[in-house]
Amino acid sequence: MTTIPAALAARLVTDPDVKATYAVDESVGAVPPGDFEVVRARDLADVVEVMRHAHETRTPVVPQGARSSLTGGSVALEGGIVLNVEALDVVSEVDPLEGLAVAGPGVINADLKAAVAEQGLFYPPDPASSAFCTIGGNVATNAGGLCCVKYGVTADYVRGLQVVLPGGEVIRTGHRTAKGVAGLDLTGLFVGSEGTLGVVTEVVAKVVPAPDPALTVLGTFDSLEDASAAIAALRRERHVPSLVELMDRASIAAVQALADYGYPGDCEAALIVQSDRPGHTAEDVALYADILEKAGATEVAVADDVQEADLLLAGRRALSPALEAKGPRFLEDVCVPVGRLTDLIRAGQAISARRGVEITMSGHAGDGNLHPSIFFDADDPASRENAEEAFGEMVATALEFGGTITGEHGVGSLKARWLAQELGERELERQRAVKALFDPHGIMNPGRVYWS
Amino acid sequence: MTTIPAALAARLVTDPDVKATYAVDESVGAVPPGDFEVVRARDLADVVEVMRHAHETRTPVVPQGARSSLTGGSVALEGGIVLNVEALDVVSEVDPLEGLAVAGPGVINADLKAAVAEQGLFYPPDPASSAFCTIGGNVATNAGGLCCVKYGVTADYVRGLQVVLPGGEVIRTGHRTAKGVAGLDLTGLFVGSEGTLGVVTEVVAKVVPAPDPALTVLGTFDSLEDASAAIAALRRERHVPSLVELMDRASIAAVQALADYGYPGDCEAALIVQSDRPGHTAEDVALYADILEKAGATEVAVADDVQEADLLLAGRRALSPALEAKGPRFLEDVCVPVGRLTDLIRAGQAISARRGVEITMSGHAGDGNLHPSIFFDADDPASRENAEEAFGEMVATALEFGGTITGEHGVGSLKARWLAQELGERELERQRAVKALFDPHGIMNPGRVYWS
């Protein structure tokens, strides 16, 4: 049975129903184990105590924030401790001169954005779950989102971390200064490590001057190839769009079924493109509209005030709940070279047709990061198995096209069995050896990412 | 005696004079050892062969490019092999759609810039040694330079690496796609590792759309505090300057002694500020000029055509040779929070006065990265010792102000003895353990960075 030090008794979640909610995340098919404990840490000392105890007793630890993981990275493990850090939610510092902000891992992404915005600053990483996902989880999965085509991913905005290692040692990585090359920078190891090395307890984030509120242009296309040509042309623009999103017909239909967000129904693909360039958003979206038209868009709508622009983007942001509402699904997160995006979508359509499984296609087209949703009937095991096999085929296709099995959601549990295919067994062994340096007893999220 | 496999005989530098030039870099006091060999690798296979042989025979390896290191990172070691990779100098790929370029480690920084510029692209990292330093060396020291206030450092532009490890294994880190979080990203470990883990044989660099040719504004100040206020105000600008450099009176005098670059002589500090924002450089420099004036600049000159702007920047770029011409010196590279820069300069002035040693102050003010030059008389051991102690006092002061011992030049040999002070013994041990994973026999640049 999972044991917890007496000092942490007051941090334990004891109500069975509440505890059950901490057992799972947003990943498909997550099932609570029989025996586990949930500790809701209130401060660094709580985290240290859990990590000391778990290391000594060889107890598995699952670091957890808002439980918005889509890959099973924060589901409770049998005999383990769920170490929830959502209460470490203070933005302790915002410094415009140094261009940094310091946040606890439990700070909601949107709250960090809001806190720095008060000082005219911007924290770019922008997962679709921005309103409820935490910075700690963003760091764990090197989260990206809609802004990455212009601004990059979470790793590009982490200057340094405070991390608690198994055994309870508290370390700092990286630096607070703008530059620094004294010793190895371990920061990049922890970003994207999905809770397999330690628990992040503080993030020193890089922030930049705030852009303008974005304006939006929406283009619809009868042909995927035309949409692809538009993406390629946009990638050549000196004024990089702050967002280049793609939705296929089924995705748009799902969104419009929720509410009228102003999207046309009849097209093979829609591109949503934004500019947030200070002082020049209207100029940019007019240019982007022209690019979409020249690439063969059948209809182009420019949202030239912020309200209308927000409505179009709200539609894109409603896509996750809209697809959620359609029923159970496997959610893909493959990323390929931008030049192979159309090939990937065509391959997805072929898989859908061959298997008779519904697949919607959408994602961060400017990055080559696609999020197909593969639907199944929860009451029909054969349907689920068929969808899961389609999921695997998408992964294999992405690898074949020079891509990766995960762009921003992480490997978690759902994709662990494909990691060796991407990295090779030898590289996997090397990475396990790196993990063992920090976590010699293998207590951190065991079985996840590295499979064994 | 250092041995070399017969297969590499044709790659050996045998002429004693030529060999001697490969024994040292640009660091002060570098002395060739008695017994060493120089291998000029022509391709990956040569590098693999050296790394296989050196690992087996426990022979020290010093990876080397253009030998522009200022900290002794590429000086030959007694009984060791200098593995020079400057002949791996091909830019094999420039891809505007994917926003990447692939370069060998021997490609000169300026040549990579030129190669991508042909396709309307920009590789930002911009050390003052851009005309002769190599990309491999830039990766090894996480080089920065003049552009970092807007664009960041080398680490921000490395998507992935090919590295040869001791023993000859060839690995790839990172990814070619815009996003990717499959497994640990080891890229950040190698960037800034100063040849202590392996030899970089290929860099997958991120490139961005080309900005405009920069325009320049120069402001002179009677008071350092006014210059500081100007830097703080510039840091609040939404249109981030692409360059914010500071030179003190002695630095300006040194530059003007070389040639007339248009710098005024009589001031405590000069700030050079640039904008490269597409379509808006003139607007920006006018705004920056206004900011400098409001902060108390005594004179402000706007170079509103590219030729004049280049002249002012040429003066800044001439600073290194100008200081070089003044005589032997220790060159500092500390980085502090931007808000402590004036304190650091004042401390440097106090050290200079107390010790009676000439110190010029200049550097990348927008990053808090200062490069004081501490001069000495090469014929007078006491003068040299005095300067070296001043060097140590600058390092200690930077640490006291929350800074780092090295912003962008690396630890190398010259600063190895201070690394423990910055990282702590425990962190140093951890980093040595990480190094040992990749280099179990400790053959890579032994004695450098980690001291023992």
PDB file of C-alpha atoms in Angstrom, chain A residues 96-100 119-121 140-142 144-146 148 150-153 155-156 159 165 169-172 175-186 188-194 196-197 206 209-213 231-233 235-240 276-280 283 333 335-340 364 366-369 371 402-411 419 422-423 426-427 430-435 437-438 449-450, chain B residues 96-100 119-121 140-142 144-146 148 150-153 155-156 159 165 169-172 175-186 188-194 196-197 206 209-213 231-233 235-240 276-280 283 333 335-340 364 366-369 371 402-411 419 422-423 426-427 430-435 437-438 449-450:
ATOM      1  CA  PRO A  96      10.402  44.385 -17.783  1.00  0.00           C
ATOM      2  CA  LEU A  97      14.031  45.532 -17.617  1.00  0.00           C
ATOM      3  CA  GLU A  98      15.404  41.987 -17.438  1.00  0.00           C
ATOM      4  CA  GLY A  99      12.635  40.658 -19.681  1.00  0.00           C
ATOM      5  CA  LEU A 100      11.673  37.856 -17.328  1.00  0.00           C
ATOM      6  CA  GLN A 119       3.357  45.519 -17.564  1.00  0.00           C
ATOM      7  CA  GLY A 120       3.108  45.651 -21.340  1.00  0.00           C
ATOM      8  CA  LEU A 121       4.781  42.269 -21.749  1.00  0.00           C
ATOM      9  CA  ALA A 140       6.969  19.149 -19.046  1.00  0.00           C
ATOM     10  CA  THR A 141       5.710  18.744 -22.611  1.00  0.00           C
ATOM     11  CA  ASN A 142       7.520  21.696 -24.229  1.00  0.00           C
ATOM     12  CA  GLY A 144       3.530  24.964 -28.250  1.00  0.00           C
ATOM     13  CA  GLY A 145       0.163  25.940 -29.590  1.00  0.00           C
ATOM     14  CA  LEU A 146      -1.063  28.498 -32.034  1.00  0.00           C
ATOM     15  CA  CYS A 148       4.672  28.951 -32.612  1.00  0.00           C
ATOM     16  CA  LYS A 150       6.142  33.237 -35.183  1.00  0.00           C
ATOM     17  CA  TYR A 151       7.203  32.816 -31.568  1.00  0.00           C
ATOM     18  CA  GLY A 152       8.473  29.252 -31.106  1.00  0.00           C
ATOM     19  CA  VAL A 153       7.703  26.848 -28.279  1.00  0.00           C
ATOM     20  CA  ALA A 155      11.663  25.875 -24.584  1.00  0.00           C
ATOM     21  CA  ASP A 156      12.321  29.200 -26.282  1.00  0.00           C
ATOM     22  CA  ARG A 159      15.686  30.806 -19.062  1.00  0.00           C
ATOM     23  CA  LEU A 165      15.102  15.741  -7.793  1.00  0.00           C
ATOM     24  CA  GLU A 169      17.643  17.839  -3.657  1.00  0.00           C
ATOM     25  CA  VAL A 170      16.591  21.269  -4.950  1.00  0.00           C
ATOM     26  CA  ILE A 171      18.569  22.415  -7.980  1.00  0.00           C
ATOM     27  CA  ARG A 172      18.578  25.420 -10.290  1.00  0.00           C
ATOM     28  CA  HIS A 175      20.382  31.534 -15.598  1.00  0.00           C
ATOM     29  CA  ARG A 176      18.524  34.752 -14.977  1.00  0.00           C
ATOM     30  CA  THR A 177      20.816  36.868 -17.130  1.00  0.00           C
ATOM     31  CA  ALA A 178      20.225  37.328 -20.862  1.00  0.00           C
ATOM     32  CA  LYS A 179      23.364  35.338 -21.653  1.00  0.00           C
ATOM     33  CA  GLY A 180      25.300  32.704 -19.749  1.00  0.00           C
ATOM     34  CA  VAL A 181      27.503  29.757 -20.704  1.00  0.00           C
ATOM     35  CA  ALA A 182      29.082  28.685 -17.398  1.00  0.00           C
ATOM     36  CA  GLY A 183      28.905  24.897 -17.374  1.00  0.00           C
ATOM     37  CA  LEU A 184      26.351  22.650 -19.038  1.00  0.00           C
ATOM     38  CA  ASP A 185      22.845  24.062 -19.371  1.00  0.00           C
ATOM     39  CA  LEU A 186      20.566  21.339 -18.031  1.00  0.00           C
ATOM     40  CA  GLY A 188      16.771  21.861 -22.052  1.00  0.00           C
ATOM     41  CA  LEU A 189      16.923  18.374 -20.548  1.00  0.00           C
ATOM     42  CA  PHE A 190      14.054  19.135 -18.193  1.00  0.00           C
ATOM     43  CA  VAL A 191      11.911  20.971 -20.746  1.00  0.00           C
ATOM     44  CA  GLY A 192       9.935  18.233 -22.474  1.00  0.00           C
ATOM     45  CA  SER A 193      11.030  15.500 -20.045  1.00  0.00           C
ATOM     46  CA  GLU A 194       7.400  14.836 -18.998  1.00  0.00           C
ATOM     47  CA  THR A 196      10.595  11.629 -15.803  1.00  0.00           C
ATOM     48  CA  LEU A 197      13.578  13.424 -14.212  1.00  0.00           C
ATOM     49  CA  LYS A 206      11.602  34.951 -20.798  1.00  0.00           C
ATOM     50  CA  PRO A 209       7.207  43.301 -25.410  1.00  0.00           C
ATOM     51  CA  ALA A 210       3.485  42.928 -26.013  1.00  0.00           C
ATOM     52  CA  PRO A 211       2.355  42.809 -29.628  1.00  0.00           C
ATOM     53  CA  ASP A 212      -0.881  44.381 -30.858  1.00  0.00           C
ATOM     54  CA  PRO A 213      -4.213  42.588 -30.532  1.00  0.00           C
ATOM     55  CA  ILE A 231       1.148  28.212 -46.445  1.00  0.00           C
ATOM     56  CA  ALA A 232       4.408  28.046 -48.387  1.00  0.00           C
ATOM     57  CA  ALA A 233       3.931  31.631 -49.607  1.00  0.00           C
ATOM     58  CA  ARG A 235       6.337  31.160 -44.809  1.00  0.00           C
ATOM     59  CA  ARG A 236       8.301  33.359 -47.214  1.00  0.00           C
ATOM     60  CA  GLU A 237       6.823  36.580 -45.797  1.00  0.00           C
ATOM     61  CA  ARG A 238       9.225  38.850 -43.946  1.00  0.00           C
ATOM     62  CA  HIS A 239       6.444  39.809 -41.568  1.00  0.00           C
ATOM     63  CA  VAL A 240       5.837  36.342 -40.164  1.00  0.00           C
ATOM     64  CA  ASP A 276      -0.093  40.912 -34.224  1.00  0.00           C
ATOM     65  CA  ARG A 277       2.686  43.168 -35.508  1.00  0.00           C
ATOM     66  CA  PRO A 278       2.604  46.415 -33.542  1.00  0.00           C
ATOM     67  CA  GLY A 279       1.103  49.163 -35.662  1.00  0.00           C
ATOM     68  CA  HIS A 280       0.736  47.057 -38.783  1.00  0.00           C
ATOM     69  CA  GLU A 283      -1.551  46.143 -43.414  1.00  0.00           C
ATOM     70  CA  ASP A 333      -0.058  15.306 -32.491  1.00  0.00           C
ATOM     71  CA  CYS A 335       4.651  17.036 -36.719  1.00  0.00           C
ATOM     72  CA  VAL A 336       6.198  16.829 -40.182  1.00  0.00           C
ATOM     73  CA  PRO A 337       8.210  19.197 -42.357  1.00  0.00           C
ATOM     74  CA  VAL A 338       5.851  21.941 -43.524  1.00  0.00           C
ATOM     75  CA  GLY A 339       6.412  20.776 -47.088  1.00  0.00           C
ATOM     76  CA  ARG A 340       4.955  17.340 -46.260  1.00  0.00           C
ATOM     77  CA  HIS A 364      -0.828  24.321 -36.645  1.00  0.00           C
ATOM     78  CA  GLY A 366       2.601  26.857 -40.247  1.00  0.00           C
ATOM     79  CA  ASP A 367       4.630  24.401 -38.129  1.00  0.00           C
ATOM     80  CA  GLY A 368       3.628  21.175 -39.891  1.00  0.00           C
ATOM     81  CA  ASN A 369       1.999  20.125 -36.602  1.00  0.00           C
ATOM     82  CA  HIS A 371      -3.872  17.165 -34.721  1.00  0.00           C
ATOM     83  CA  GLY A 402      10.744  12.812 -41.731  1.00  0.00           C
ATOM     84  CA  GLY A 403       8.515  13.939 -38.879  1.00  0.00           C
ATOM     85  CA  THR A 404       8.078  13.164 -35.214  1.00  0.00           C
ATOM     86  CA  ILE A 405       5.544  11.142 -33.218  1.00  0.00           C
ATOM     87  CA  THR A 406       4.750  14.168 -31.070  1.00  0.00           C
ATOM     88  CA  GLY A 407       5.063  17.874 -31.716  1.00  0.00           C
ATOM     89  CA  GLU A 408       3.807  19.262 -28.429  1.00  0.00           C
ATOM     90  CA  HIS A 409       1.567  16.879 -26.457  1.00  0.00           C
ATOM     91  CA  GLY A 410       4.376  14.619 -25.322  1.00  0.00           C
ATOM     92  CA  VAL A 411       4.931  10.882 -25.468  1.00  0.00           C
ATOM     93  CA  LEU A 419       9.506   6.236 -29.176  1.00  0.00           C
ATOM     94  CA  GLU A 422      11.778   7.504 -33.751  1.00  0.00           C
ATOM     95  CA  LEU A 423      14.961   7.523 -31.674  1.00  0.00           C
ATOM     96  CA  ARG A 426      20.684   2.913 -28.898  1.00  0.00           C
ATOM     97  CA  GLU A 427      19.560   6.512 -28.415  1.00  0.00           C
ATOM     98  CA  ARG A 430      21.456   6.712 -23.816  1.00  0.00           C
ATOM     99  CA  GLN A 431      18.420   8.732 -22.733  1.00  0.00           C
ATOM    100  CA  ARG A 432      17.545   6.135 -20.096  1.00  0.00           C
ATOM    101  CA  ALA A 433      21.102   6.495 -18.793  1.00  0.00           C
ATOM    102  CA  VAL A 434      20.655  10.273 -18.575  1.00  0.00           C
ATOM    103  CA  LYS A 435      17.384   9.691 -16.701  1.00  0.00           C
ATOM    104  CA  LEU A 437      21.623  10.021 -13.372  1.00  0.00           C
ATOM    105  CA  PHE A 438      18.789  12.116 -11.980  1.00  0.00           C
ATOM    106  CA  VAL A 449       7.875   7.960 -22.299  1.00  0.00           C
ATOM    107  CA  TYR A 450      10.644   5.329 -22.091  1.00  0.00           C
TER     108      TYR A 450
ATOM    109  CA  PRO B  96      13.101  28.720 -46.658  1.00  0.00           C
ATOM    110  CA  LEU B  97       9.902  26.669 -46.291  1.00  0.00           C
ATOM    111  CA  GLU B  98      11.184  24.768 -43.256  1.00  0.00           C
ATOM    112  CA  GLY B  99      13.153  27.787 -42.012  1.00  0.00           C
ATOM    113  CA  LEU B 100      16.385  25.887 -41.612  1.00  0.00           C
ATOM    114  CA  GLN B 119      17.406  33.176 -50.164  1.00  0.00           C
ATOM    115  CA  GLY B 120      16.132  36.193 -48.217  1.00  0.00           C
ATOM    116  CA  LEU B 121      16.893  34.571 -44.878  1.00  0.00           C
ATOM    117  CA  ALA B 140      30.615  25.141 -28.440  1.00  0.00           C
ATOM    118  CA  THR B 141      30.443  28.468 -26.580  1.00  0.00           C
ATOM    119  CA  ASN B 142      26.777  29.318 -27.211  1.00  0.00           C
ATOM    120  CA  GLY B 144      26.058  35.618 -28.815  1.00  0.00           C
ATOM    121  CA  GLY B 145      27.354  38.934 -29.982  1.00  0.00           C
ATOM    122  CA  LEU B 146      25.743  42.178 -30.982  1.00  0.00           C
ATOM    123  CA  CYS B 148      21.237  39.200 -28.899  1.00  0.00           C
ATOM    124  CA  LYS B 150      16.638  41.328 -30.101  1.00  0.00           C
ATOM    125  CA  TYR B 151      17.464  37.887 -31.438  1.00  0.00           C
ATOM    126  CA  GLY B 152      18.939  35.822 -28.583  1.00  0.00           C
ATOM    127  CA  VAL B 153      21.987  33.560 -28.680  1.00  0.00           C
ATOM    128  CA  ALA B 155      21.160  28.128 -28.607  1.00  0.00           C
ATOM    129  CA  ASP B 156      18.031  29.854 -29.886  1.00  0.00           C
ATOM    130  CA  ARG B 159      17.317  22.846 -33.941  1.00  0.00           C
ATOM    131  CA  LEU B 165      31.111  10.903 -29.302  1.00  0.00           C
ATOM    132  CA  GLU B 169      29.543   6.817 -32.265  1.00  0.00           C
ATOM    133  CA  VAL B 170      27.691   9.309 -34.468  1.00  0.00           C
ATOM    134  CA  ILE B 171      24.505  10.639 -32.900  1.00  0.00           C
ATOM    135  CA  ARG B 172      21.810  13.130 -33.811  1.00  0.00           C
ATOM    136  CA  HIS B 175      14.834  17.583 -34.729  1.00  0.00           C
ATOM    137  CA  ARG B 176      14.355  19.109 -38.139  1.00  0.00           C
ATOM    138  CA  THR B 177      10.671  19.854 -37.669  1.00  0.00           C
ATOM    139  CA  ALA B 178       9.460  23.125 -36.134  1.00  0.00           C
ATOM    140  CA  LYS B 179       8.183  21.258 -33.064  1.00  0.00           C
ATOM    141  CA  GLY B 180       9.166  17.964 -31.482  1.00  0.00           C
ATOM    142  CA  VAL B 181       9.097  16.533 -27.959  1.00  0.00           C
ATOM    143  CA  ALA B 182       9.852  12.841 -28.449  1.00  0.00           C
ATOM    144  CA  GLY B 183      12.316  11.928 -25.699  1.00  0.00           C
ATOM    145  CA  LEU B 184      14.904  14.146 -24.024  1.00  0.00           C
ATOM    146  CA  ASP B 185      16.357  16.918 -26.151  1.00  0.00           C
ATOM    147  CA  LEU B 186      20.117  16.593 -25.718  1.00  0.00           C
ATOM    148  CA  GLY B 188      20.989  22.059 -25.211  1.00  0.00           C
ATOM    149  CA  LEU B 189      23.583  19.915 -23.408  1.00  0.00           C
ATOM    150  CA  PHE B 190      25.980  20.139 -26.345  1.00  0.00           C
ATOM    151  CA  VAL B 191      25.426  23.835 -27.043  1.00  0.00           C
ATOM    152  CA  GLY B 192      27.872  25.636 -24.755  1.00  0.00           C
ATOM    153  CA  SER B 193      29.667  22.435 -23.700  1.00  0.00           C
ATOM    154  CA  GLU B 194      32.983  23.725 -25.117  1.00  0.00           C
ATOM    155  CA  THR B 196      33.886  18.540 -23.373  1.00  0.00           C
ATOM    156  CA  LEU B 197      31.280  15.995 -24.536  1.00  0.00           C
ATOM    157  CA  LYS B 206      16.978  27.742 -37.517  1.00  0.00           C
ATOM    158  CA  PRO B 209      13.216  36.061 -42.713  1.00  0.00           C
ATOM    159  CA  ALA B 210      15.851  38.706 -43.435  1.00  0.00           C
ATOM    160  CA  PRO B 211      15.384  42.045 -41.731  1.00  0.00           C
ATOM    161  CA  ASP B 212      16.240  45.366 -43.369  1.00  0.00           C
ATOM    162  CA  PRO B 213      19.795  46.711 -43.429  1.00  0.00           C
ATOM    163  CA  ILE B 231      19.144  51.422 -21.844  1.00  0.00           C
ATOM    164  CA  ALA B 232      16.251  50.824 -19.447  1.00  0.00           C
ATOM    165  CA  ALA B 233      13.938  52.967 -21.598  1.00  0.00           C
ATOM    166  CA  ARG B 235      14.281  47.787 -23.064  1.00  0.00           C
ATOM    167  CA  ARG B 236      10.672  48.956 -22.656  1.00  0.00           C
ATOM    168  CA  GLU B 237      10.246  49.651 -26.367  1.00  0.00           C
ATOM    169  CA  ARG B 238       7.828  47.427 -28.245  1.00  0.00           C
ATOM    170  CA  HIS B 239      10.060  47.598 -31.291  1.00  0.00           C
ATOM    171  CA  VAL B 240      13.129  46.026 -29.720  1.00  0.00           C
ATOM    172  CA  ASP B 276      16.618  46.465 -38.606  1.00  0.00           C
ATOM    173  CA  ARG B 277      12.804  46.314 -38.570  1.00  0.00           C
ATOM    174  CA  PRO B 278      11.590  45.745 -42.114  1.00  0.00           C
ATOM    175  CA  GLY B 279      10.183  48.963 -43.508  1.00  0.00           C
ATOM    176  CA  HIS B 280      10.593  50.944 -40.307  1.00  0.00           C
ATOM    177  CA  GLU B 283      11.073  55.566 -37.859  1.00  0.00           C
ATOM    178  CA  ASP B 333      33.016  38.444 -20.540  1.00  0.00           C
ATOM    179  CA  CYS B 335      27.105  39.126 -17.749  1.00  0.00           C
ATOM    180  CA  VAL B 336      24.903  40.691 -15.077  1.00  0.00           C
ATOM    181  CA  PRO B 337      21.253  41.673 -14.873  1.00  0.00           C
ATOM    182  CA  VAL B 338      20.792  44.727 -17.123  1.00  0.00           C
ATOM    183  CA  GLY B 339      19.829  46.720 -14.034  1.00  0.00           C
ATOM    184  CA  ARG B 340      23.257  46.098 -12.478  1.00  0.00           C
ATOM    185  CA  HIS B 364      26.476  44.340 -25.178  1.00  0.00           C
ATOM    186  CA  GLY B 366      21.207  45.589 -23.769  1.00  0.00           C
ATOM    187  CA  ASP B 367      22.080  42.127 -22.420  1.00  0.00           C
ATOM    188  CA  GLY B 368      24.138  43.202 -19.396  1.00  0.00           C
ATOM    189  CA  ASN B 369      27.115  41.490 -21.064  1.00  0.00           C
ATOM    190  CA  HIS B 371      33.731  42.941 -22.040  1.00  0.00           C
ATOM    191  CA  GLY B 402      23.653  37.991  -9.582  1.00  0.00           C
ATOM    192  CA  GLY B 403      25.549  37.530 -12.817  1.00  0.00           C
ATOM    193  CA  THR B 404      27.663  34.880 -14.476  1.00  0.00           C
ATOM    194  CA  ILE B 405      31.400  34.447 -15.017  1.00  0.00           C
ATOM    195  CA  THR B 406      30.862  34.113 -18.768  1.00  0.00           C
ATOM    196  CA  GLY B 407      28.124  35.387 -21.051  1.00  0.00           C
ATOM    197  CA  GLU B 408      29.347  34.085 -24.381  1.00  0.00           C
ATOM    198  CA  HIS B 409      33.091  33.384 -24.540  1.00  0.00           C
ATOM    199  CA  GLY B 410      32.945  30.216 -22.473  1.00  0.00           C
ATOM    200  CA  VAL B 411      34.808  28.989 -19.418  1.00  0.00           C
ATOM    201  CA  LEU B 419      33.144  27.708 -12.214  1.00  0.00           C
ATOM    202  CA  GLU B 422      29.106  30.032  -9.747  1.00  0.00           C
ATOM    203  CA  LEU B 423      27.622  26.548  -9.795  1.00  0.00           C
ATOM    204  CA  ARG B 426      27.469  19.755  -5.879  1.00  0.00           C
ATOM    205  CA  GLU B 427      26.232  21.037  -9.220  1.00  0.00           C
ATOM    206  CA  ARG B 430      26.430  16.521 -11.280  1.00  0.00           C
ATOM    207  CA  GLN B 431      27.695  18.094 -14.481  1.00  0.00           C
ATOM    208  CA  ARG B 432      30.863  16.001 -14.349  1.00  0.00           C
ATOM    209  CA  ALA B 433      28.629  12.945 -14.073  1.00  0.00           C
ATOM    210  CA  VAL B 434      26.699  14.053 -17.157  1.00  0.00           C
ATOM    211  CA  LYS B 435      30.012  14.527 -18.967  1.00  0.00           C
ATOM    212  CA  LEU B 437      28.061   9.528 -19.554  1.00  0.00           C
ATOM    213  CA  PHE B 438      29.255  10.793 -22.919  1.00  0.00           C
ATOM    214  CA  VAL B 449      35.709  24.058 -17.959  1.00  0.00           C
ATOM    215  CA  TYR B 450      35.471  21.522 -15.106  1.00  0.00           C
TER     216      TYR B 450
END
